[in-house]
């Protein structure tokens, strides 16, 4: 079922329901924090930069970027509840002059060409079944010389669901999510990652590809050079950073 933003209602509902527990589950797991740090370190953010955060959620990545430099953030997300939490933080931290948050589908970003110095996205773009059109739009709305960084789980879920090799490949990555989830954030986080794992296996609103596949898609969209870096303690998480020539 599709809604006004043309997002499958399931993904939106999933995040609306998760929103209140997001920061104390996924948001508190070491691999997620380290992934966001890796994005910020490699963004090259400078004072005054205009940054788009796609799938900003509760604002964890945007706030890290703002802590690093005085930049201007535009956050977009499809979930009213996730963005409501981010908006509360913006109010509490008195950041309304430097951050704006909009409900928008990552698959149809509405910005003028050459708007942003940097576009970032963490664990969001794998929700798009058709990634290349979105990457082409990101290329278009970046300034020349602009940087795109996508942080994702390095998990190739393509192929037939009946292929045991595919399942084995996915389970190897999921194991590396479940153990830190339990250690860092407790049983509730483990349950959430476990539920999520089922969605990855069945491609229910989750269409993860490997970091190499992300890199190839970025090159196809026109980016060069394109590089991959991994979270040092959690090698199945990493970033693809891509430059608009
Ligand atoms: C796992 S959360 C990541 C949030 C944040 N980037 C972080 O790392 O903490 C994924 C976010 O993507 C949003 N999302 C999923 N599909 C989307 C789409 N098609 N368009 C916009 N946002 C989407 C969800 O609502 C959710 O807030």
Coordinates of N, CA and C and ligand atoms in Angstrom, one line a residue:
X1 N 0.8 -1.2 0.0 CA 0.0 0.0 0.0 C 0.9 1.2 0.0
X2 N 0.5 2.2 -0.8 CA 1.3 3.5 -0.9 C 0.6 4.6 -0.3
X3 N 1.3 5.6 0.3 CA 0.7 6.8 0.9 C 1.0 8.0 0.1
X4 N 0.7 9.2 0.6 CA 0.9 10.4 -0.1 C 2.4 10.6 -0.6
X5 N 3.4 10.2 0.2 CA 4.7 10.3 -0.2 C 5.2 9.2 -1.1
X6 N 4.3 8.3 -1.4 CA 4.6 7.2 -2.3 C 5.6 6.2 -1.7
X7 N 5.7 6.2 -0.3 CA 6.5 5.2 0.4 C 5.7 4.0 0.7
X8 N 6.2 2.8 0.7 CA 5.4 1.7 1.2 C 5.0 2.0 2.6
X9 N 3.7 1.9 2.9 CA 3.2 2.2 4.3 C 4.0 1.4 5.3
X10 N 4.4 0.2 4.9 CA 5.0 -0.7 5.9 C 6.3 0.0 6.5
X11 N 7.2 0.5 5.6 CA 8.4 1.1 6.1 C 8.1 2.3 7.0
X12 N 7.2 3.2 6.5 CA 6.9 4.3 7.3 C 6.3 3.9 8.7
X13 N 5.4 3.0 8.7 CA 4.7 2.5 9.9 C 5.8 1.9 10.8
X14 N 6.7 1.1 10.2 CA 7.7 0.5 11.0 C 8.5 1.5 11.8
X15 N 8.9 2.6 11.1 CA 9.7 3.6 11.8 C 8.9 4.5 12.7
X16 N 7.6 4.8 12.3 CA 6.8 5.5 13.2 C 6.7 4.8 14.6
X17 N 6.5 3.4 14.5 CA 6.3 2.6 15.7 C 7.6 2.5 16.5
X18 N 8.7 2.5 15.8 CA 10.0 2.3 16.4 C 10.5 3.6 17.1
X19 N 10.0 4.8 16.6 CA 10.7 6.1 16.9 C 11.1 6.3 18.3
X20 N 10.1 6.0 19.3 CA 10.4 6.3 20.7 C 11.5 5.5 21.3
X21 N 11.8 4.4 20.7 CA 12.8 3.5 21.2 C 14.1 3.5 20.3
X22 N 14.1 4.3 19.3 CA 15.1 4.2 18.3 C 16.5 4.6 18.9
X23 N 16.5 5.7 19.6 CA 17.8 6.2 20.2 C 18.4 5.2 21.2
X24 N 17.5 4.5 21.9 CA 18.1 3.6 22.9 C 18.2 2.2 22.4
X25 N 17.9 1.9 21.1 CA 18.2 0.6 20.6 C 19.3 0.8 19.5
X26 N 18.9 0.9 18.2 CA 19.9 1.0 17.2 C 20.9 2.2 17.4
X27 N 20.3 3.3 17.9 CA 21.1 4.5 18.1 C 22.1 4.3 19.2
X28 N 22.0 3.3 20.0 CA 23.0 3.1 21.1 C 24.0 1.9 20.9
X29 N 23.9 1.4 19.7 CA 24.8 0.2 19.4 C 26.1 0.7 18.8
X30 N 27.2 0.1 19.3 CA 28.6 0.7 18.9 C 28.7 0.8 17.4
X31 N 28.3 -0.2 16.6 CA 28.6 -0.2 15.2 C 27.9 1.0 14.5
X32 N 26.7 1.4 15.1 CA 25.9 2.5 14.5 C 26.6 3.8 14.8
X33 N 27.0 4.0 16.1 CA 27.7 5.2 16.5 C 29.0 5.4 15.7
X34 N 29.8 4.3 15.6 CA 31.0 4.3 14.8 C 30.8 4.6 13.3
X35 N 29.7 4.1 12.8 CA 29.4 4.4 11.4 C 29.2 5.9 11.2
X36 N 28.4 6.5 12.1 CA 28.1 7.9 12.0 C 29.4 8.7 12.1
X37 N 30.3 8.3 13.1 CA 31.6 9.0 13.2 C 32.4 8.9 12.0
X38 N 32.4 7.7 11.3 CA 33.1 7.5 10.1 C 32.6 8.5 9.0
X39 N 31.3 8.6 8.9 CA 30.7 9.5 7.9 C 31.2 10.9 8.2
X40 N 31.1 11.4 9.4 CA 31.5 12.8 9.8 C 32.9 13.0 9.5
X41 N 33.8 12.0 9.9 CA 35.2 12.2 9.7 C 35.6 12.3 8.2
X42 N 34.8 11.6 7.3 CA 35.2 11.6 5.9 C 34.4 12.6 5.1
X43 N 33.5 13.4 5.7 CA 32.7 14.3 5.0 C 33.5 15.6 4.6
X44 N 34.5 15.9 5.3 CA 35.3 17.1 5.0 C 34.5 18.3 5.3
X45 N 33.5 18.2 6.2 CA 32.6 19.4 6.5 C 33.3 20.6 6.9
X46 N 32.9 21.7 6.3 CA 33.6 23.0 6.7 C 32.5 24.0 7.2
X47 N 32.9 25.0 7.9 CA 31.9 26.0 8.4 C 31.2 26.6 7.2
X48 N 29.9 26.7 7.4 CA 29.1 27.3 6.3 C 28.6 26.3 5.2
X49 N 29.0 25.1 5.3 CA 28.6 24.1 4.3 C 27.1 23.9 4.4
X50 N 26.5 23.6 3.2 CA 25.0 23.2 3.2 C 25.0 21.7 3.0
X51 N 24.4 21.0 3.9 CA 24.4 19.6 3.9 C 23.0 19.0 3.9
X52 N 22.8 18.0 3.1 CA 21.5 17.3 3.1 C 21.7 15.9 3.8
X53 N 20.8 15.6 4.8 CA 20.9 14.3 5.5 C 19.6 13.6 5.1
X54 N 19.8 12.6 4.2 CA 18.6 11.8 3.7 C 18.3 10.7 4.7
X55 N 17.1 10.7 5.2 CA 16.7 9.7 6.2 C 17.3 10.1 7.5
X56 N 17.1 11.4 7.9 CA 17.7 12.0 9.1 C 17.2 11.3 10.3
X57 N 16.0 10.8 10.3 CA 15.4 10.1 11.5 C 15.4 11.0 12.7
X58 N 15.9 10.5 13.8 CA 15.9 11.3 15.1 C 17.0 12.3 15.1
X59 N 17.8 12.4 14.1 CA 18.8 13.5 14.0 C 20.2 13.1 14.4
X60 N 20.5 11.8 14.7 CA 21.7 11.5 15.3 C 22.9 11.9 14.4
X61 N 22.8 11.7 13.1 CA 24.0 12.0 12.2 C 24.0 13.6 12.0
X62 N 22.9 14.2 11.8 CA 22.9 15.7 11.6 C 23.5 16.4 12.8
X63 N 23.2 15.9 14.0 CA 23.7 16.6 15.3 C 25.2 16.4 15.4
X64 N 25.7 15.2 15.0 CA 27.2 15.0 15.0 C 27.9 15.9 14.0
X65 N 27.3 16.1 12.9 CA 27.9 17.0 11.9 C 27.9 18.5 12.4
X66 N 26.8 18.8 13.1 CA 26.7 20.2 13.7 C 27.7 20.4 14.8
X67 N 28.0 19.3 15.5 CA 29.0 19.4 16.6 C 30.4 19.6 16.1
X68 N 30.6 19.1 14.9 CA 31.9 19.2 14.2 C 32.2 20.6 13.7
X69 N 31.2 21.2 13.0 CA 31.4 22.5 12.3 C 30.1 23.2 12.3
X70 N 30.1 24.6 12.2 CA 28.9 25.4 12.1 C 28.4 25.3 10.6
X71 N 27.6 24.2 10.3 CA 27.1 24.1 9.0 C 25.6 24.2 9.0
X72 N 25.0 24.1 7.8 CA 23.5 24.2 7.7 C 23.0 22.9 7.2
X73 N 22.1 22.3 8.0 CA 21.6 21.0 7.6 C 20.1 21.1 7.2
X74 N 19.9 20.3 6.1 CA 18.5 20.0 5.7 C 18.3 18.5 5.9
X75 N 17.4 18.2 6.8 CA 17.1 16.7 7.0 C 15.8 16.4 6.3
X76 N 15.8 15.2 5.6 CA 14.5 14.7 5.0 C 14.3 13.3 5.5
X77 N 13.0 13.0 5.7 CA 12.7 11.6 6.1 C 11.2 11.4 5.8
X78 N 10.8 10.1 5.8 CA 9.4 9.9 5.4 C 8.5 9.7 6.7
X79 N 9.2 9.6 7.9 CA 8.4 9.2 9.1 C 8.1 10.5 9.9
X80 N 6.8 10.7 10.2 CA 6.4 11.9 11.0 C 7.0 11.7 12.4
X81 N 6.9 10.5 12.9 CA 7.3 10.3 14.3 C 8.8 10.4 14.6
X82 N 9.6 9.9 13.6 CA 11.1 10.0 13.7 C 11.4 11.5 13.7
X83 N 10.8 12.2 12.7 CA 11.2 13.6 12.5 C 10.7 14.5 13.7
X84 N 9.5 14.1 14.3 CA 9.0 14.8 15.5 C 10.0 14.8 16.6
X85 N 10.7 13.6 16.8 CA 11.7 13.6 17.8 C 12.9 14.5 17.5
X86 N 13.3 14.5 16.2 CA 14.4 15.4 15.8 C 14.0 16.8 16.0
X87 N 12.8 17.2 15.7 CA 12.3 18.6 15.8 C 12.3 19.0 17.3
X88 N 12.0 18.1 18.2 CA 12.0 18.4 19.6 C 13.5 18.7 20.0
X89 N 14.4 17.9 19.5 CA 15.8 18.1 19.9 C 16.3 19.5 19.3
X90 N 15.8 19.8 18.1 CA 16.2 21.1 17.5 C 15.7 22.3 18.4
X91 N 14.5 22.1 18.9 CA 13.9 23.2 19.7 C 14.7 23.3 21.0
X92 N 14.9 22.1 21.7 CA 15.6 22.1 22.9 C 17.0 22.6 22.8
X93 N 17.7 22.3 21.7 CA 19.1 22.8 21.6 C 19.2 24.1 20.9
X94 N 18.1 24.7 20.6 CA 18.0 26.1 19.9 C 18.8 26.1 18.6
X95 N 18.5 25.1 17.8 CA 19.2 25.0 16.5 C 18.3 25.3 15.3
X96 N 17.2 26.0 15.5 CA 16.3 26.2 14.4 C 16.8 27.0 13.3
X97 N 17.8 27.8 13.5 CA 18.4 28.7 12.5 C 19.4 27.9 11.6
X98 N 19.8 26.7 12.0 CA 20.8 26.0 11.2 C 20.3 24.6 10.7
X99 N 19.1 24.2 11.2 CA 18.6 22.9 10.8 C 17.1 23.0 10.3
X100 N 16.8 22.5 9.2 CA 15.4 22.4 8.8 C 15.1 20.9 8.5
X101 N 13.9 20.5 8.8 CA 13.5 19.1 8.6 C 12.2 19.0 7.8
X102 N 12.2 18.2 6.8 CA 11.1 18.1 5.9 C 10.7 16.6 5.7
X103 N 9.4 16.4 5.6 CA 8.9 15.0 5.2 C 9.1 14.9 3.7
X104 N 9.9 14.0 3.2 CA 10.2 13.8 1.8 C 10.6 12.4 1.5
X105 N 10.2 11.9 0.4 CA 10.6 10.5 0.0 C 12.0 10.6 -0.6
X106 N 12.9 9.8 -0.1 CA 14.3 9.7 -0.7 C 14.3 9.4 -2.2
X107 N 13.2 8.8 -2.6 CA 13.2 8.4 -4.0 C 12.7 9.5 -4.9
X108 N 12.2 10.6 -4.3 CA 11.9 11.8 -5.2 C 12.3 13.1 -4.4
X109 N 13.6 13.3 -4.4 CA 14.1 14.5 -3.7 C 13.8 15.7 -4.5
X110 N 13.2 16.7 -3.8 CA 12.8 18.0 -4.5 C 13.7 19.1 -4.2
X111 N 14.9 19.2 -4.8 CA 15.8 20.3 -4.6 C 16.4 20.8 -5.9
X112 N 16.8 22.0 -6.0 CA 17.4 22.6 -7.2 C 18.7 22.0 -7.5
X113 N 19.1 21.9 -8.7 CA 20.5 21.4 -9.0 C 21.6 22.3 -8.3
X114 N 22.6 21.6 -7.9 CA 23.8 22.3 -7.3 C 23.4 23.0 -6.0
X115 N 22.5 22.4 -5.2 CA 22.1 23.1 -3.9 C 23.1 22.8 -2.8
X116 N 23.7 21.6 -2.7 CA 24.4 21.1 -1.5 C 25.9 20.9 -1.7
X117 N 26.7 21.2 -0.7 CA 28.1 20.9 -0.7 C 28.3 19.4 -0.4
X118 N 27.5 18.9 0.5 CA 27.6 17.5 1.0 C 26.2 16.9 1.1
X119 N 26.1 15.6 0.7 CA 24.9 14.9 0.9 C 25.3 13.6 1.7
X120 N 24.7 13.4 2.8 CA 25.0 12.2 3.6 C 23.7 11.4 3.8
X121 N 23.9 10.1 4.0 CA 22.7 9.2 4.3 C 23.2 8.0 5.1
X122 N 22.7 7.7 6.3 CA 23.1 6.6 7.0 C 21.9 5.6 7.2
X123 N 22.2 4.3 6.9 CA 21.3 3.2 6.9 C 19.9 3.5 6.5
X124 N 19.7 4.2 5.4 CA 18.4 4.6 4.9 C 18.2 4.2 3.4
X125 N 19.2 4.4 2.6 CA 19.0 4.3 1.2 C 18.8 2.8 0.7
X126 N 19.1 1.9 1.6 CA 18.9 0.5 1.3 C 17.4 0.2 1.3
X127 N 16.6 1.1 1.8 CA 15.1 0.9 1.8 C 14.6 1.2 0.4
X128 N 15.4 1.8 -0.5 CA 14.9 2.0 -1.9 C 15.2 0.7 -2.7
X129 N 14.2 0.3 -3.4 CA 14.4 -0.9 -4.3 C 15.2 -0.4 -5.5
X130 N 14.8 0.7 -6.0 CA 15.5 1.2 -7.2 C 16.5 2.4 -6.8
X131 N 17.8 2.0 -6.7 CA 18.7 3.0 -6.1 C 19.3 3.9 -7.1
X132 N 19.5 3.5 -8.3 CA 20.3 4.3 -9.3 C 19.6 5.7 -9.6
X133 N 18.2 5.7 -9.8 CA 17.6 7.0 -10.0 C 17.8 8.0 -8.8
X134 N 17.8 7.5 -7.6 CA 18.0 8.3 -6.4 C 19.4 8.8 -6.5
X135 N 20.4 8.0 -6.8 CA 21.8 8.4 -6.8 C 22.0 9.5 -7.9
X136 N 21.3 9.3 -9.0 CA 21.4 10.3 -10.1 C 20.9 11.7 -9.6
X137 N 19.8 11.6 -8.9 CA 19.3 12.9 -8.3 C 20.2 13.5 -7.3
X138 N 20.8 12.7 -6.5 CA 21.8 13.2 -5.5 C 23.0 13.9 -6.2
X139 N 23.4 13.2 -7.3 CA 24.5 13.8 -8.1 C 24.1 15.2 -8.6
X140 N 22.8 15.3 -9.1 CA 22.4 16.5 -9.7 C 22.2 17.7 -8.6
X141 N 21.8 17.3 -7.4 CA 21.6 18.4 -6.4 C 22.8 18.8 -5.7
X142 N 23.9 18.0 -5.9 CA 25.2 18.4 -5.3 C 25.9 19.5 -6.2
X143 N 26.7 20.4 -5.5 CA 27.5 21.3 -6.3 C 28.7 20.5 -6.9
X144 N 29.3 21.1 -8.0 CA 30.5 20.5 -8.5 C 31.5 20.4 -7.4
X145 N 32.2 19.3 -7.3 CA 33.2 19.1 -6.3 C 32.6 18.7 -5.0
X146 N 31.2 18.5 -5.0 CA 30.5 18.1 -3.7 C 30.7 16.6 -3.4
X147 N 30.5 16.3 -2.1 CA 30.7 14.9 -1.7 C 29.4 14.3 -1.2
X148 N 29.3 13.0 -1.6 CA 28.2 12.2 -1.2 C 28.7 11.0 -0.4
X149 N 28.2 10.8 0.8 CA 28.6 9.7 1.6 C 27.4 8.9 2.1
X150 N 27.4 7.6 1.7 CA 26.4 6.7 2.1 C 27.0 5.7 3.1
X151 N 26.4 5.6 4.3 CA 26.8 4.6 5.3 C 25.8 3.5 5.3
X152 N 26.3 2.3 5.2 CA 25.4 1.2 5.1 C 26.0 -0.1 5.7
X153 N 25.1 -1.1 5.8 CA 25.6 -2.4 6.2 C 26.0 -3.1 4.9
X154 N 27.1 -3.8 4.9 CA 27.7 -4.4 3.7 C 27.1 -5.8 3.6
X155 N 25.9 -5.8 3.0 CA 25.1 -7.1 3.0 C 24.4 -7.2 1.6
X156 N 24.8 -8.2 0.9 CA 24.2 -8.4 -0.5 C 23.0 -9.3 -0.3
X157 N 21.8 -8.7 -0.4 CA 20.6 -9.5 -0.2 C 19.9 -9.8 -1.6
X158 N 20.7 -9.5 -2.6 CA 20.1 -9.8 -4.0 C 20.1 -11.3 -4.2
X159 N 19.3 -11.7 -5.2 CA 19.2 -13.1 -5.6 C 17.9 -13.8 -5.1
X160 N 17.9 -15.0 -5.5 CA 16.6 -15.8 -5.2 C 16.5 -16.1 -3.7
X161 N 15.3 -16.0 -3.1 CA 15.1 -16.3 -1.7 C 15.3 -17.8 -1.5
X162 N 15.2 -18.6 -2.5 CA 15.3 -20.0 -2.4 C 16.8 -20.5 -2.4
X163 N 17.7 -19.5 -2.6 CA 19.1 -19.9 -2.7 C 19.8 -19.9 -1.2
X164 N 20.2 -21.1 -0.8 CA 20.8 -21.2 0.6 C 22.0 -20.4 0.7
X165 N 22.8 -20.2 -0.4 CA 24.0 -19.4 -0.4 C 23.7 -18.0 0.0
X166 N 22.6 -17.4 -0.5 CA 22.2 -16.1 -0.2 C 21.9 -16.0 1.3
X167 N 21.1 -17.0 1.8 CA 20.7 -16.9 3.2 C 21.9 -17.0 4.1
X168 N 22.9 -17.8 3.8 CA 24.1 -18.0 4.6 C 24.9 -16.6 4.6
X169 N 25.0 -16.0 3.4 CA 25.6 -14.7 3.3 C 25.0 -13.6 4.2
X170 N 23.6 -13.6 4.3 CA 22.9 -12.7 5.1 C 23.1 -13.0 6.6
X171 N 23.0 -14.3 6.9 CA 23.1 -14.6 8.3 C 24.4 -14.3 8.9
X172 N 25.5 -14.5 8.1 CA 26.9 -14.1 8.6 C 26.9 -12.6 9.0
X173 N 26.2 -11.8 8.3 CA 26.2 -10.3 8.6 C 25.3 -10.1 9.8
X174 N 24.2 -10.7 9.8 CA 23.2 -10.5 10.9 C 23.8 -10.9 12.3
X175 N 24.6 -12.0 12.3 CA 25.3 -12.4 13.5 C 26.1 -11.3 14.1
X176 N 26.8 -10.6 13.1 CA 27.6 -9.4 13.6 C 26.8 -8.2 14.0
X177 N 25.5 -8.2 13.8 CA 24.7 -7.2 14.3 C 24.1 -7.6 15.7
X178 N 23.7 -8.8 15.8 CA 23.0 -9.3 17.0 C 23.8 -9.2 18.3
X179 N 25.1 -9.7 18.1 CA 25.9 -9.7 19.4 C 26.2 -8.3 19.9
X180 N 26.7 -7.4 19.1 CA 26.9 -6.0 19.7 C 25.6 -5.4 20.1
X181 N 24.5 -5.7 19.5 CA 23.2 -5.1 19.9 C 22.9 -5.5 21.3
X182 N 23.1 -6.8 21.6 CA 22.8 -7.3 23.0 C 23.8 -6.7 24.0
X183 N 25.1 -6.7 23.6 CA 26.1 -6.2 24.5 C 26.0 -4.8 24.8
X184 N 25.7 -4.0 23.8 CA 25.8 -2.5 23.9 C 24.4 -1.9 24.4
X185 N 23.3 -2.5 24.0 CA 22.0 -1.9 24.2 C 21.0 -2.8 24.8
X186 N 21.3 -4.0 25.1 CA 20.4 -4.9 25.8 C 19.4 -5.7 25.0
X187 N 18.6 -6.4 25.7 CA 17.7 -7.4 25.1 C 16.7 -6.7 24.1
X188 N 16.2 -5.5 24.4 CA 15.3 -4.8 23.6 C 15.9 -4.5 22.2
X189 N 17.1 -4.1 22.2 CA 17.9 -3.8 21.0 C 18.1 -5.1 20.2
X190 N 18.4 -6.2 20.9 CA 18.6 -7.5 20.2 C 17.3 -7.9 19.5
X191 N 16.1 -7.7 20.2 CA 14.8 -8.1 19.6 C 14.6 -7.3 18.4
X192 N 14.9 -6.0 18.4 CA 14.6 -5.1 17.3 C 15.4 -5.5 16.1
X193 N 16.7 -5.8 16.4 CA 17.6 -6.1 15.2 C 17.2 -7.5 14.7
X194 N 16.7 -8.3 15.6 CA 16.2 -9.7 15.2 C 15.0 -9.6 14.2
X195 N 14.1 -8.7 14.6 CA 12.9 -8.4 13.8 C 13.3 -7.9 12.4
X196 N 14.3 -7.0 12.5 CA 14.8 -6.3 11.3 C 15.4 -7.4 10.4
X197 N 16.1 -8.3 11.0 CA 16.8 -9.3 10.2 C 15.9 -10.1 9.4
X198 N 14.7 -10.4 9.9 CA 13.7 -11.1 9.1 C 13.3 -10.3 7.9
X199 N 13.2 -9.0 8.0 CA 12.8 -8.2 6.9 C 14.0 -8.2 5.8
X200 N 15.2 -8.2 6.3 CA 16.3 -8.3 5.4 C 16.3 -9.6 4.6
X201 N 16.0 -10.7 5.3 CA 16.0 -12.0 4.6 C 14.9 -12.0 3.6
X202 N 13.7 -11.5 3.9 CA 12.6 -11.6 3.0 C 12.5 -10.4 2.1
X203 N 13.4 -9.4 2.2 CA 13.4 -8.2 1.4 C 12.0 -7.5 1.6
X204 N 11.6 -7.4 2.8 CA 10.3 -6.7 3.1 C 10.6 -5.2 3.4
X205 N 10.7 -4.4 2.4 CA 11.1 -3.0 2.6 C 12.5 -2.8 2.8
X206 N 13.4 -3.8 2.8 CA 14.8 -3.7 3.1 C 15.5 -4.4 1.9
X207 N 16.3 -3.6 1.2 CA 16.9 -4.1 -0.1 C 18.4 -3.8 0.0
X208 N 19.1 -4.4 1.0 CA 20.5 -4.1 1.2 C 21.4 -4.7 0.0
X209 N 22.4 -3.9 -0.3 CA 23.4 -4.5 -1.3 C 24.8 -4.3 -0.6
X210 N 25.8 -4.9 -1.2 CA 27.1 -4.8 -0.6 C 27.7 -3.4 -0.9
X211 N 28.8 -3.0 -0.1 CA 29.4 -1.7 -0.3 C 30.0 -1.6 -1.7
X212 N 30.5 -2.8 -2.3 CA 31.0 -2.8 -3.6 C 29.9 -2.5 -4.6
X213 N 28.7 -3.0 -4.4 CA 27.6 -2.8 -5.3 C 27.2 -1.3 -5.2
X214 N 27.2 -0.7 -4.0 CA 26.9 0.7 -3.8 C 27.9 1.6 -4.6
X215 N 29.2 1.2 -4.5 CA 30.3 1.9 -5.2 C 30.0 1.9 -6.7
X216 N 29.7 0.7 -7.2 CA 29.5 0.6 -8.7 C 28.3 1.5 -9.1
X217 N 27.2 1.5 -8.2 CA 26.1 2.3 -8.6 C 26.4 3.8 -8.6
X218 N 27.3 4.2 -7.6 CA 27.7 5.6 -7.6 C 28.5 6.0 -8.8
X219 N 29.4 5.1 -9.3 CA 30.1 5.4 -10.5 C 29.2 5.5 -11.7
X220 N 28.2 4.6 -11.7 CA 27.2 4.7 -12.8 C 26.4 6.0 -12.8
X221 N 26.2 6.6 -11.6 CA 25.5 7.8 -11.5 C 26.4 9.0 -11.9
X222 N 27.7 8.8 -12.1 CA 28.6 9.9 -12.6 C 29.6 10.3 -11.6
X223 N 29.6 9.7 -10.4 CA 30.6 10.1 -9.3 C 32.0 9.6 -9.7
X224 N 33.0 10.3 -9.4 CA 34.4 9.9 -9.5 C 35.3 10.9 -8.8
X225 N 36.3 10.4 -7.9 CA 36.5 9.0 -7.6 C 35.4 8.6 -6.5
X226 N 35.4 7.2 -6.4 CA 34.5 6.6 -5.4 C 35.3 5.7 -4.5
X227 N 35.2 5.7 -3.2 CA 36.0 4.9 -2.3 C 35.2 4.2 -1.3
X228 N 35.7 3.1 -0.7 CA 35.0 2.4 0.4 C 35.9 2.4 1.6
X229 N 35.3 2.7 2.8 CA 36.0 2.6 4.1 C 35.1 1.8 5.0
X230 N 35.7 1.0 5.9 CA 34.9 0.2 6.8 C 35.1 0.7 8.3
X231 N 34.1 0.5 9.1 CA 34.2 0.8 10.5 C 35.2 -0.2 11.1
X232 N 36.2 0.3 11.8 CA 37.3 -0.5 12.1 C 37.0 -1.8 13.0
X233 N 36.1 -1.6 14.0 CA 35.7 -2.7 14.8 C 34.6 -3.6 14.3
X234 N 33.9 -3.1 13.3 CA 32.7 -3.8 12.8 C 32.8 -3.7 11.2
X235 N 33.5 -4.7 10.7 CA 33.8 -4.6 9.3 C 32.6 -4.7 8.3
X236 N 31.5 -5.2 8.8 CA 30.3 -5.3 8.0 C 29.6 -4.0 7.9
X237 N 30.1 -3.0 8.5 CA 29.5 -1.6 8.3 C 30.5 -0.7 7.7
X238 N 30.1 0.1 6.8 CA 31.1 1.0 6.2 C 30.4 2.1 5.4
X239 N 31.3 2.9 4.7 CA 30.8 4.0 3.9 C 31.3 3.9 2.5
X240 N 30.5 4.4 1.6 CA 31.0 4.7 0.2 C 31.1 6.2 0.1
X241 N 32.2 6.7 -0.2 CA 32.3 8.2 -0.4 C 32.6 8.5 -1.8
X242 N 31.8 9.4 -2.4 CA 31.8 9.6 -3.8 C 31.8 11.1 -4.1
X243 N 32.7 11.5 -5.1 CA 32.8 13.0 -5.4 C 32.1 13.3 -6.7
X244 N 31.5 14.4 -6.7 CA 30.9 14.9 -8.0 C 32.1 15.7 -8.7
X245 N 32.5 15.3 -9.9 CA 33.7 15.9 -10.5 C 33.4 17.4 -10.7
Ligands
LIG1 C1 17.6 3.2 10.3 S1 16.9 4.8 10.3 C2 18.3 5.8 10.1 C3 18.1 7.2 10.8 C4 19.4 8.0 10.8 N1 20.0 8.2 9.5 C5 20.4 7.3 11.7 O1 21.4 6.8 11.2 O2 20.2 7.2 12.9 C6 16.2 4.9 8.6 C7 15.4 6.2 8.4 O3 15.1 6.3 7.0 C8 13.8 6.7 6.9 N2 13.3 6.2 5.6 C9 13.1 5.0 5.1 N3 12.7 5.0 3.8 C10 12.7 6.3 3.4 C11 12.3 6.9 2.2 N4 12.0 6.2 1.1 N5 12.4 8.2 2.2 C12 12.7 9.0 3.3 N6 13.1 8.4 4.4 C13 13.0 7.1 4.5 C14 13.1 6.1 8.1 O4 11.9 6.8 8.4 C15 14.1 6.2 9.1 O5 14.0 7.4 9.9

